[in-house]
């Protein structure tokens, strides 16, 4: 009996000792929180689906959002507009620029399990070419000039009638499944039940659709990185006001878009995180260049100098825009950061007008020259926000002796009754839904002036400049990216010098999501559906692991049917790679540098923050500019933390190097006022990142 008691005592002591050891280890091991798989994200969307089909989604933003989750194209555009492979692994271009040959992935299956082949590409293109196709006319008019053939199940060949570099952007359109639609004619496709129950190749698949809600579950056959989220639910509301109310009731976790009028209301929602990104397109004042007042470039330059565009953005657009300097947006691979700027300068405007001979000789406040007043009509749509904007512009011009009479017209009549017949002096207009390709031919080439011989041209101002037209025409024929970039640099220099129109601002997209949903990154977007570009990295579930354990990246989901017979051919164009999911803290084993002194601005060779400067005071929507590049770079990330807080929050992450440009936009009104650190880290393919660049700023909203 005593022997048994001794055994029990020894066992008890052992348990106590082991518990003590495990407790010490637990306290001595740093734990980090990492993304985990599973969970549902619920977003409110204004509107309802009509045709969930990439060939028709251009007509409806809700359709466009859903097709971005369900379908893929042969190619995709990254955040800088560079075209990357998607359903294709690579492409080759013939020396004359007329033949594009695509090698298709052979590891792709449709969401119903059928293998993706060249037959699907042929069906999609033939539908676009069919005279009965009921989609956007510009799509069918382009694709009818392209001959498409398939040499085998994984090779497709496109023959163009003339060299056309933007062709790769057209190849981003989603591909349809031939095995389900081969007996559906182009004329009947728009009304086909497929558009309510689509089958694609994307990361999520539609599993349920009611009048008010759509459910999309993760696609178990998806060939790309496995998404962390298991499900996305989209709830349909009549307008954005209704979505705000739904967020307050806890019905949704995301607000699909926050318009400028709702920004202040959104900032008052404590659980809501705001994300901002520049949206493709720009607003401008189009000038009818046939009017005598606008034929002298000095006048056009003066009008631009006389506008306080930052004031317009801050006070009339709630900060939801960026001053525009080029028709090609910042962030595009073709953007020239050295393009001439036109800051607000009343003295400069007055000097230009005086030198051009426009003077107020009779004291009525309006300049004149050769008996002609510097006066004209400024047209806008009848939207109250637009009317307020042009009234403010007219007020600023009046300060330099220019009389602009504001004339609102119904928005439905603006293009057909004003712009296309060119019945205007000046018009406030927006170029929206531009493609990721920098081609500006349709808007500014002299062959695109609307008239009897051109019913689709969009050069509404009537620009007839042989230098600009020659540059644009050469750029769209040139397939070499470096040569194209040089041509677009010339175009931007010419545009900035000659000012054929008055560029105002680039719109900013605002997205609101509940704080518990993480991993969201917004980069410059062509349209709002690009907010789902990194949806595979979004997560709502987390797990805690020791900090010395390397986190696993999202991997492809298990294959549900037989594997492909052969490996995909080696690409000559680098394929998109999975972005590893890493914590915001420095990589394991590395020693972060000490924060720089207040008097220094970091000069790290691989990553440098050039603005804001050390100890700068910032507010509102702030551009963070700099350089992020190193040999064998895998990615770079931009983070921030409050002073005194040891952990960083990721602001943006990208695989694309930045030579000297905008790294990210930061909506500082989403955090409390105070002192913050911004950190830029550039990581190579071995996991090394050197010393992060750290800059201290003060937020004072």
XYZ file of C-alpha atoms in Angstrom:
701
model
C 0.000 0.000 0.000
C 2.879 2.337 0.875
C 4.461 1.463 -2.485
C 1.337 2.582 -4.332
C 1.190 5.860 -2.368
C 4.828 6.605 -3.302
C 4.002 6.017 -7.009
C 1.061 8.417 -6.805
C 3.192 11.019 -5.102
C 5.940 10.726 -7.757
C 3.351 10.994 -10.546
C 1.782 14.086 -8.955
C 5.174 15.770 -8.591
C 5.898 14.975 -12.262
C 2.644 16.529 -13.389
C 3.314 19.663 -11.341
C 6.849 19.922 -12.733
C 5.687 19.443 -16.340
C 2.967 22.074 -15.899
C 5.520 24.508 -14.538
C 7.864 23.892 -17.469
C 5.050 24.332 -20.010
C 3.939 27.516 -18.255
C 7.441 28.976 -18.413
C 7.703 28.053 -22.092
C 4.334 29.602 -22.831
C 5.309 32.895 -21.217
C 8.727 32.907 -22.841
C 7.423 32.213 -26.373
C 5.987 35.137 -28.336
C 2.681 34.309 -29.966
C 1.405 35.960 -33.124
C -2.050 36.032 -34.655
C -2.255 34.759 -38.233
C -5.070 34.399 -40.768
C -6.997 31.139 -40.731
C -9.365 29.505 -43.204
C -13.149 29.711 -42.893
C -15.785 32.284 -42.082
C -18.257 34.415 -44.022
C -18.044 38.003 -45.200
C -21.319 39.889 -45.847
C -21.397 42.989 -48.052
C -24.190 45.357 -48.969
C -24.442 46.372 -52.635
C -26.604 49.066 -54.214
C -28.666 47.458 -56.983
C -29.397 43.919 -58.103
C -27.869 41.469 -60.565
C -29.209 41.342 -64.065
C -26.831 39.173 -66.132
C -23.927 37.548 -64.281
C -21.954 37.121 -67.443
C -18.657 38.851 -68.351
C -19.945 39.564 -71.862
C -22.773 41.720 -70.465
C -21.564 42.857 -67.026
C -20.406 46.267 -68.360
C -24.014 47.468 -68.090
C -24.433 46.829 -64.342
C -21.987 47.386 -61.475
C -23.483 44.523 -59.452
C -22.959 42.113 -62.358
C -19.402 43.384 -62.704
C -18.708 42.736 -59.003
C -19.981 39.168 -59.154
C -18.241 38.257 -62.405
C -14.955 39.435 -60.851
C -15.366 36.659 -58.263
C -16.690 33.954 -60.601
C -14.870 34.316 -63.954
C -11.336 34.696 -65.309
C -9.876 35.945 -68.574
C -6.870 34.771 -70.523
C -5.016 37.714 -68.988
C -5.450 40.063 -66.046
C -4.237 43.578 -65.305
C -2.349 44.243 -62.091
C -2.607 47.447 -60.070
C -0.206 49.301 -62.388
C -2.000 48.194 -65.557
C 0.674 45.641 -66.494
C -0.917 42.631 -68.196
C -0.238 39.277 -66.521
C -1.230 35.696 -67.449
C -4.392 34.226 -65.942
C -6.079 31.356 -67.796
C -3.107 31.528 -70.155
C 0.398 30.690 -68.974
C 2.129 32.778 -71.634
C 1.781 34.400 -75.033
C 4.017 35.184 -77.965
C 3.675 38.028 -80.459
C 4.796 37.726 -84.071
C 7.463 40.205 -85.261
C 4.889 42.142 -87.297
C 2.616 42.493 -84.240
C -0.322 40.801 -85.975
C -0.403 37.311 -84.425
C -0.837 36.556 -80.706
C -0.473 32.917 -79.658
C -1.631 31.934 -76.159
C -0.668 28.769 -74.290
C -3.505 27.871 -71.920
C -3.222 26.429 -68.443
C -4.019 22.707 -68.366
C -4.777 22.585 -64.635
C -8.038 24.562 -64.831
C -11.491 23.102 -64.372
C -14.860 24.770 -64.511
C -16.752 24.927 -61.250
C -18.793 21.890 -62.355
C -15.617 19.816 -62.848
C -15.273 19.904 -66.655
C -11.803 20.703 -67.981
C -11.138 24.185 -69.429
C -9.890 24.066 -73.065
C -9.464 26.190 -76.155
C -13.090 25.373 -77.120
C -14.202 27.726 -74.340
C -12.109 30.565 -75.759
C -13.478 29.972 -79.261
C -17.084 29.991 -78.054
C -16.572 33.229 -76.133
C -14.898 35.089 -78.998
C -17.343 33.800 -81.613
C -20.202 35.042 -79.444
C -18.614 38.487 -79.221
C -18.224 38.533 -83.007
C -21.800 37.473 -83.753
C -23.997 40.265 -85.238
C -26.775 39.132 -82.865
C -24.608 39.762 -79.760
C -26.420 42.218 -77.476
C -23.457 43.461 -75.451
C -21.458 46.704 -75.667
C -21.026 47.774 -79.326
C -17.355 48.658 -78.840
C -16.596 45.055 -77.850
C -18.249 43.479 -80.855
C -16.799 46.056 -83.281
C -13.298 45.241 -82.052
C -13.581 41.450 -81.923
C -15.016 41.286 -85.444
C -11.615 42.461 -86.682
C -9.865 39.492 -85.011
C -9.610 35.950 -86.419
C -9.347 33.227 -83.766
C -8.300 29.582 -84.209
C -7.305 26.747 -81.890
C -4.393 24.534 -82.872
C -4.990 22.122 -79.968
C -6.889 22.055 -76.628
C -4.293 24.282 -74.935
C -3.262 26.690 -77.714
C -5.226 29.605 -79.195
C -4.107 31.899 -82.001
C -5.428 35.411 -82.697
C -4.818 37.176 -86.024
C -5.193 40.982 -86.042
C -5.660 43.156 -89.126
C -3.124 45.712 -87.872
C -0.690 45.976 -84.940
C -2.609 46.888 -81.798
C -0.780 46.799 -78.452
C -3.941 47.186 -76.282
C -5.115 43.776 -77.562
C -3.778 42.110 -74.405
C -6.165 44.249 -72.376
C -9.109 42.961 -74.426
C -7.969 39.445 -73.494
C -8.886 40.164 -69.845
C -12.590 39.586 -70.609
C -14.018 36.568 -68.783
C -14.239 33.265 -70.655
C -17.522 31.313 -70.848
C -17.967 27.497 -70.623
C -18.618 26.062 -74.102
C -19.848 22.728 -72.751
C -22.824 24.494 -71.142
C -23.530 27.159 -73.769
C -22.452 25.740 -77.139
C -26.099 25.343 -78.189
C -27.066 28.856 -77.038
C -26.978 31.452 -79.801
C -25.447 34.889 -79.284
C -28.880 36.480 -79.666
C -30.394 34.306 -76.926
C -27.499 34.445 -74.467
C -28.587 37.616 -72.658
C -31.856 35.991 -71.570
C -30.416 32.553 -70.814
C -30.847 31.089 -67.274
C -27.045 30.670 -67.143
C -26.813 34.372 -66.282
C -28.599 33.737 -62.971
C -26.702 30.533 -62.150
C -23.263 31.045 -63.720
C -20.423 28.541 -63.838
C -16.933 30.005 -64.038
C -13.326 29.268 -63.155
C -12.873 31.935 -60.453
C -12.221 31.627 -56.713
C -15.913 31.737 -55.720
C -19.010 30.079 -57.154
C -22.670 31.079 -56.924
C -24.549 28.604 -54.737
C -27.752 30.490 -53.961
C -29.618 33.503 -55.338
C -32.784 35.075 -53.963
C -34.444 38.423 -54.553
C -32.385 40.006 -51.776
C -29.218 37.940 -51.321
C -26.573 36.028 -53.236
C -24.324 33.420 -51.643
C -20.945 32.558 -53.127
C -18.951 29.669 -51.672
C -15.253 29.096 -52.188
C -14.563 27.153 -55.399
C -12.899 23.845 -54.374
C -11.494 23.433 -57.900
C -9.874 26.869 -58.119
C -6.375 26.710 -59.583
C -5.069 29.812 -57.784
C -4.247 30.544 -54.140
C -6.854 29.160 -51.790
C -8.982 32.020 -50.336
C -9.135 32.260 -46.558
C -12.860 33.092 -46.661
C -15.212 30.147 -47.026
C -18.186 32.225 -48.143
C -19.181 35.668 -49.378
C -22.760 36.896 -49.103
C -23.926 39.888 -51.109
C -27.079 41.650 -49.930
C -28.905 43.910 -52.359
C -30.203 47.353 -51.325
C -31.823 50.147 -53.347
C -29.173 52.775 -52.529
C -26.120 53.565 -50.397
C -28.213 55.240 -47.691
C -29.973 51.916 -47.145
C -26.624 50.122 -46.868
C -25.506 52.526 -44.135
C -28.674 51.790 -42.202
C -28.137 48.054 -42.710
C -24.571 48.339 -41.395
C -25.896 50.085 -38.295
C -28.346 47.223 -37.749
C -25.566 44.676 -38.115
C -26.973 43.150 -41.320
C -23.795 43.665 -43.359
C -20.076 43.986 -42.702
C -19.131 45.860 -45.872
C -20.452 48.906 -47.736
C -19.651 48.413 -51.412
C -18.952 52.083 -52.112
C -19.053 55.276 -50.093
C -19.790 58.343 -52.191
C -18.373 61.750 -51.168
C -21.724 62.860 -49.713
C -21.570 59.958 -47.245
C -17.944 60.267 -46.125
C -18.656 62.233 -42.943
C -21.372 59.786 -41.976
C -19.042 56.855 -42.608
C -16.323 58.360 -40.422
C -18.782 58.477 -37.524
C -19.236 54.683 -37.614
C -16.798 53.312 -35.029
C -16.755 49.748 -36.354
C -16.100 50.795 -39.939
C -12.633 50.882 -41.495
C -12.335 53.102 -44.577
C -10.140 52.095 -47.506
C -9.277 54.461 -50.352
C -7.848 53.951 -53.822
C -7.659 55.974 -57.005
C -10.289 54.964 -59.536
C -9.540 54.940 -63.264
C -10.657 58.013 -65.133
C -10.511 61.748 -64.607
C -12.715 64.815 -64.515
C -11.968 67.765 -66.747
C -13.340 70.864 -68.415
C -13.558 70.161 -72.127
C -12.990 73.236 -74.289
C -14.408 73.646 -77.781
C -11.132 74.472 -79.486
C -12.908 76.003 -82.481
C -13.994 78.949 -80.277
C -11.697 81.985 -80.696
C -11.254 82.409 -76.921
C -9.549 79.017 -76.612
C -7.257 78.965 -79.647
C -4.360 80.588 -77.778
C -2.715 78.102 -75.440
C -1.789 80.950 -73.078
C -5.494 81.408 -72.337
C -5.945 77.706 -71.685
C -2.899 77.648 -69.415
C -4.186 80.701 -67.543
C -7.574 79.081 -66.957
C -5.813 76.088 -65.430
C -3.581 78.219 -63.189
C -6.643 80.183 -62.012
C -8.418 77.108 -60.620
C -7.756 76.117 -57.008
C -8.322 72.421 -57.675
C -7.232 71.325 -54.212
C -9.854 73.631 -52.711
C -12.494 72.087 -54.976
C -11.457 68.613 -53.823
C -11.255 69.446 -50.116
C -14.410 71.506 -49.772
C -16.768 70.213 -52.458
C -15.687 66.569 -52.838
C -14.928 65.826 -49.178
C -11.323 65.067 -50.083
C -12.287 62.133 -52.293
C -10.110 62.985 -55.302
C -6.540 63.801 -56.325
C -5.413 66.754 -58.451
C -4.897 65.541 -62.033
C -1.763 66.344 -64.025
C -2.016 63.911 -66.961
C -4.656 61.959 -68.894
C -2.649 58.866 -67.866
C -3.200 58.229 -64.175
C -0.438 57.993 -61.551
C 0.332 54.361 -60.808
C 0.107 53.324 -64.449
C 3.287 51.869 -65.908
C 3.056 54.602 -68.559
C 2.626 57.575 -66.205
C 5.363 60.214 -66.296
C 5.934 61.626 -62.781
C 7.957 64.518 -64.225
C 5.021 65.889 -66.227
C 4.583 69.661 -65.862
C 2.276 70.775 -63.059
C -0.123 73.723 -62.970
C -0.468 74.757 -59.314
C -2.998 77.374 -58.274
C -1.348 80.704 -59.153
C -3.545 83.763 -59.745
C -0.553 85.989 -60.479
C 0.675 83.580 -63.151
C -2.800 83.435 -64.697
C -3.062 87.222 -64.827
C 0.420 87.552 -66.349
C -0.360 85.031 -69.105
C -3.624 86.763 -70.003
C -1.979 90.186 -70.005
C 0.829 88.947 -72.258
C -1.705 87.382 -74.631
C -3.469 90.744 -75.026
C -6.583 89.993 -72.981
C -7.190 93.051 -70.773
C -10.070 94.699 -68.943
C -10.021 98.044 -70.752
C -13.511 99.242 -69.758
C -13.445 98.314 -66.083
C -16.410 95.910 -66.207
C -14.361 93.059 -64.691
C -14.186 91.060 -67.922
C -11.120 90.949 -70.138
C -11.435 91.550 -73.859
C -9.299 91.492 -76.997
C -10.160 92.829 -80.450
C -13.700 93.633 -79.301
C -14.214 90.021 -78.103
C -14.882 89.399 -74.425
C -13.188 86.542 -72.618
C -16.606 85.110 -71.821
C -18.255 81.773 -72.527
C -20.867 79.310 -71.288
C -19.812 76.521 -68.926
C -22.173 73.550 -69.177
C -22.648 70.773 -66.645
C -25.212 68.123 -65.817
C -28.061 69.188 -63.549
C -26.751 67.159 -60.606
C -26.622 69.604 -57.640
C -23.063 68.584 -56.717
C -21.868 69.236 -60.262
C -23.631 72.596 -60.398
C -21.952 73.606 -57.126
C -18.585 72.594 -58.564
C -18.890 74.653 -61.773
C -20.239 77.648 -59.850
C -17.078 77.605 -57.744
C -14.904 77.296 -60.874
C -16.730 80.238 -62.461
C -16.124 82.264 -59.296
C -12.376 81.522 -59.432
C -12.177 82.493 -63.108
C -14.029 85.726 -62.417
C -11.154 86.700 -60.105
C -8.833 86.879 -63.155
C -11.300 88.644 -65.459
C -12.903 85.608 -67.139
C -16.699 85.407 -67.321
C -18.151 81.874 -67.340
C -21.947 81.584 -67.371
C -23.069 78.319 -65.787
C -25.692 76.339 -67.703
C -26.999 73.028 -66.265
C -28.554 70.524 -68.661
C -30.210 67.145 -67.991
C -27.537 64.474 -67.622
C -29.333 62.281 -70.168
C -28.842 64.937 -72.861
C -25.217 65.828 -72.181
C -23.542 63.474 -74.663
C -26.056 63.269 -77.499
C -27.280 66.877 -77.492
C -24.185 68.764 -76.339
C -20.912 66.874 -76.729
C -21.409 64.807 -79.847
C -22.750 67.671 -82.013
C -20.131 69.901 -80.294
C -22.729 72.498 -79.319
C -20.810 73.977 -76.395
C -18.090 76.396 -75.323
C -16.900 74.490 -72.246
C -18.263 71.411 -70.451
C -17.498 69.795 -67.110
C -17.200 66.106 -67.982
C -15.910 62.816 -66.606
C -13.974 60.127 -68.430
C -14.933 56.972 -66.513
C -14.483 53.220 -66.931
C -11.237 53.650 -68.826
C -9.260 50.473 -69.400
C -6.026 49.606 -67.628
C -4.184 50.245 -70.911
C -2.906 53.842 -71.272
C -4.171 54.180 -74.852
C -5.797 57.643 -75.245
C -6.443 57.474 -78.985
C -10.257 57.636 -78.788
C -10.224 60.804 -76.688
C -7.476 62.919 -78.256
C -6.588 61.738 -81.777
C -7.622 64.078 -84.581
C -9.296 61.186 -86.411
C -11.740 60.846 -83.482
C -13.412 64.269 -83.726
C -17.183 63.584 -83.929
C -18.673 64.441 -87.287
C -20.510 63.124 -90.298
C -17.781 60.590 -91.032
C -17.248 59.517 -87.412
C -20.242 58.732 -85.248
C -18.304 57.104 -82.397
C -15.376 59.521 -81.964
C -14.893 61.015 -78.497
C -12.494 63.871 -79.257
C -15.284 66.254 -78.332
C -13.063 69.315 -77.998
C -11.939 68.992 -81.609
C -8.199 68.696 -80.891
C -6.382 68.656 -84.234
C -2.733 68.306 -83.243
C -0.500 66.306 -85.574
C 2.193 65.810 -82.907
C -0.207 64.404 -80.319
C -2.014 62.249 -82.891
C 1.223 60.887 -84.316
C 2.461 59.905 -80.858
C -0.814 58.202 -79.899
C -0.997 56.299 -83.176
C 2.593 55.070 -82.847
C 2.066 54.018 -79.219
C -0.900 51.760 -79.963
C 1.064 50.013 -82.736
C 4.150 49.417 -80.569
C 4.192 46.134 -78.616
C 7.490 46.770 -76.810
C 6.561 48.135 -73.330
C 9.693 50.290 -72.995
C 9.145 51.943 -76.377
C 5.448 52.434 -75.627
C 6.323 54.090 -72.304
C 8.629 56.527 -74.078
C 5.911 57.407 -76.589
C 3.393 58.022 -73.801
C 5.960 60.200 -72.040
C 6.078 62.332 -75.191
C 2.266 62.436 -75.302
C 2.071 63.637 -71.700
C 4.698 66.333 -72.305
C 2.789 67.595 -75.349
C -0.542 67.526 -73.504
C 0.864 69.419 -70.516
C 2.387 72.083 -72.755
C -0.575 72.610 -75.070
C -3.395 72.126 -72.533
C -6.127 71.065 -74.977
C -8.459 70.591 -71.982
C -8.397 71.518 -68.296
C -7.699 68.463 -66.158
C -9.323 68.680 -62.732
C -8.963 65.523 -60.640
C -8.759 61.751 -60.476
C -11.654 60.232 -58.498
C -10.959 58.275 -55.335
C -12.952 55.180 -54.445
C -13.902 54.763 -50.775
C -14.769 51.336 -49.393
C -16.052 50.636 -45.880
C -15.618 47.306 -44.087
C -16.169 46.116 -40.519
C -13.002 46.087 -38.424
C -13.125 42.317 -37.936
C -12.561 41.683 -41.667
C -8.836 41.968 -42.372
C -6.325 41.495 -45.176
C -8.060 43.978 -47.480
C -5.793 46.006 -49.761
C -6.970 48.557 -52.270
C -4.698 49.496 -55.139
C -5.487 51.817 -58.064
C -8.577 50.385 -59.725
C -10.079 50.399 -63.200
C -13.546 49.904 -61.722
C -15.063 49.190 -58.308
C -14.982 45.406 -58.777
C -11.181 45.595 -58.593
C -11.598 45.842 -54.820
C -11.777 42.025 -54.979
C -8.332 41.816 -56.631
C -6.733 40.345 -53.478
C -9.859 38.654 -52.081
C -7.865 35.439 -51.498
C -6.041 37.248 -48.663
C -9.174 38.533 -46.872
C -9.941 36.771 -43.619
C -12.221 36.871 -40.580
C -10.795 33.912 -38.667
C -7.389 33.838 -37.011
C -5.132 31.404 -35.178
C -2.348 31.990 -32.688
C 1.032 30.371 -33.277
C 4.546 30.819 -31.956
C 6.368 33.684 -33.646
C 9.196 31.380 -34.756
C 6.832 29.330 -36.932
C 6.799 30.435 -40.549
C 3.199 31.184 -41.623
C 1.860 29.154 -44.514
C 0.684 30.931 -47.627
C -2.766 30.223 -49.054
C -2.440 27.097 -51.153
C -4.663 25.685 -53.883
C -7.638 23.756 -52.576
C -7.630 19.953 -52.839
C -8.327 18.672 -56.355
C -11.759 17.052 -56.467
C -11.199 15.121 -59.672
C -8.321 13.560 -61.560
C -5.145 15.642 -61.957
C -4.035 16.977 -65.296
C -1.854 14.723 -67.403
C 1.053 17.094 -67.870
C 2.518 20.123 -66.178
C 1.806 23.540 -67.696
C 4.427 24.780 -70.162
C 7.073 27.061 -68.715
C 5.939 30.666 -69.208
C 8.057 33.275 -70.892
C 5.904 35.962 -69.277
C 6.115 35.560 -65.494
C 2.854 34.071 -64.164
C 1.129 35.623 -61.151
C 2.379 34.086 -57.943
C 0.581 33.561 -54.694
C 1.180 36.403 -52.282
C 2.408 34.836 -49.042
C 0.389 35.752 -46.019
C 2.746 37.174 -43.449
C 2.240 39.048 -40.214
C 2.765 42.778 -40.241
C 5.799 42.434 -37.980
C 9.312 41.903 -39.443
C 10.237 38.482 -40.822
C 11.387 35.858 -38.282
C 15.048 36.044 -37.453
C 15.539 39.612 -38.638
C 16.359 42.488 -36.342
C 14.398 45.644 -37.094
C 16.322 48.854 -37.119
C 15.842 51.541 -34.506
C 13.512 54.354 -35.504
C 15.350 57.190 -37.239
C 15.966 60.449 -35.452
C 13.528 63.262 -35.984
C 16.061 65.171 -38.054
C 16.645 62.446 -40.641
C 14.673 61.069 -43.555
C 15.448 57.402 -44.185
C 17.567 56.642 -47.239
C 17.257 52.859 -47.419
C 18.499 51.699 -50.845
C 15.663 49.222 -51.448
C 12.769 51.184 -49.973
C 12.503 54.914 -49.354
C 9.613 57.073 -48.209
C 10.097 60.479 -49.819
C 6.894 62.069 -48.580
C 5.571 62.816 -46.090
C 8.814 64.018 -44.553
C 9.988 63.128 -41.078
C 7.789 64.825 -38.420
C 5.459 66.281 -41.056
C 1.888 67.099 -40.047
C -0.659 65.423 -42.306
C -4.447 65.239 -42.545
C -7.202 63.840 -44.712
C -6.403 61.752 -47.758
C -2.594 61.653 -47.906
C -0.319 60.363 -50.659
C 2.646 58.331 -49.447
C 5.328 58.572 -52.127
C 8.671 56.892 -52.496
C 10.656 54.031 -54.003
C 10.363 50.282 -53.422
C 12.640 48.023 -55.463
C 15.477 45.549 -54.969
C 17.022 42.640 -56.911
C 14.871 39.474 -56.834
C 12.114 41.363 -55.049
C 9.122 39.274 -53.950
C 6.959 42.034 -52.498
C 6.956 45.259 -50.529
C 4.567 46.396 -47.846
C 3.639 49.703 -46.244
C 2.501 49.718 -42.605
C 1.674 52.194 -39.843
C 1.439 52.202 -36.058
C 0.652 54.705 -33.353
C 3.695 55.949 -31.453
C 4.111 53.734 -28.406
C 2.248 50.826 -30.010
C 4.578 47.934 -30.834
C 2.538 46.366 -33.642
C 2.051 47.660 -37.187
C -1.133 47.629 -39.270
C -0.678 46.866 -42.958
C -1.748 49.709 -45.236
C -0.792 48.279 -48.628
C 1.214 45.470 -50.169
C 2.362 44.873 -53.772
C 4.565 42.648 -55.894
C 5.260 45.488 -58.350
C 8.377 47.678 -57.887
C 7.914 51.430 -57.654
C 10.769 53.548 -59.002
C 9.503 56.926 -57.835
C 5.801 57.363 -57.333
C 2.741 56.880 -55.137
C 3.098 53.912 -52.795
C -0.350 54.240 -51.247
C -3.143 56.574 -50.217
C -3.851 56.850 -46.496
C -7.189 58.152 -45.265
C -5.882 59.506 -41.954
C -9.365 60.332 -40.714
C -9.834 56.609 -40.074
C -7.444 56.802 -37.086
C -7.315 59.114 -34.039
C -5.114 62.192 -34.146
C -1.617 61.734 -32.774
C 1.917 60.671 -33.644
C 2.362 57.674 -35.976
C 5.176 55.739 -37.621
C 4.982 54.732 -41.287
C 7.186 51.767 -42.240
C 8.186 50.527 -45.716
C 9.676 47.025 -46.023
C 10.979 45.468 -49.274
C 11.422 41.660 -49.229
C 13.398 39.534 -51.691
C 12.842 35.890 -52.653
C 15.080 34.629 -49.845
C 13.039 36.399 -47.170
C 15.660 39.103 -46.574
C 14.489 42.667 -46.247
C 17.273 44.702 -44.713
C 16.398 47.791 -42.684
C 12.807 49.014 -43.076
C 12.330 52.681 -43.882
C 10.494 54.381 -41.000
C 9.096 57.906 -40.941
C 7.333 59.609 -38.049
C 4.349 61.866 -38.768
C 1.734 63.763 -36.835
C -1.921 63.368 -37.806
C -4.014 66.459 -37.121
C -7.399 66.140 -38.829
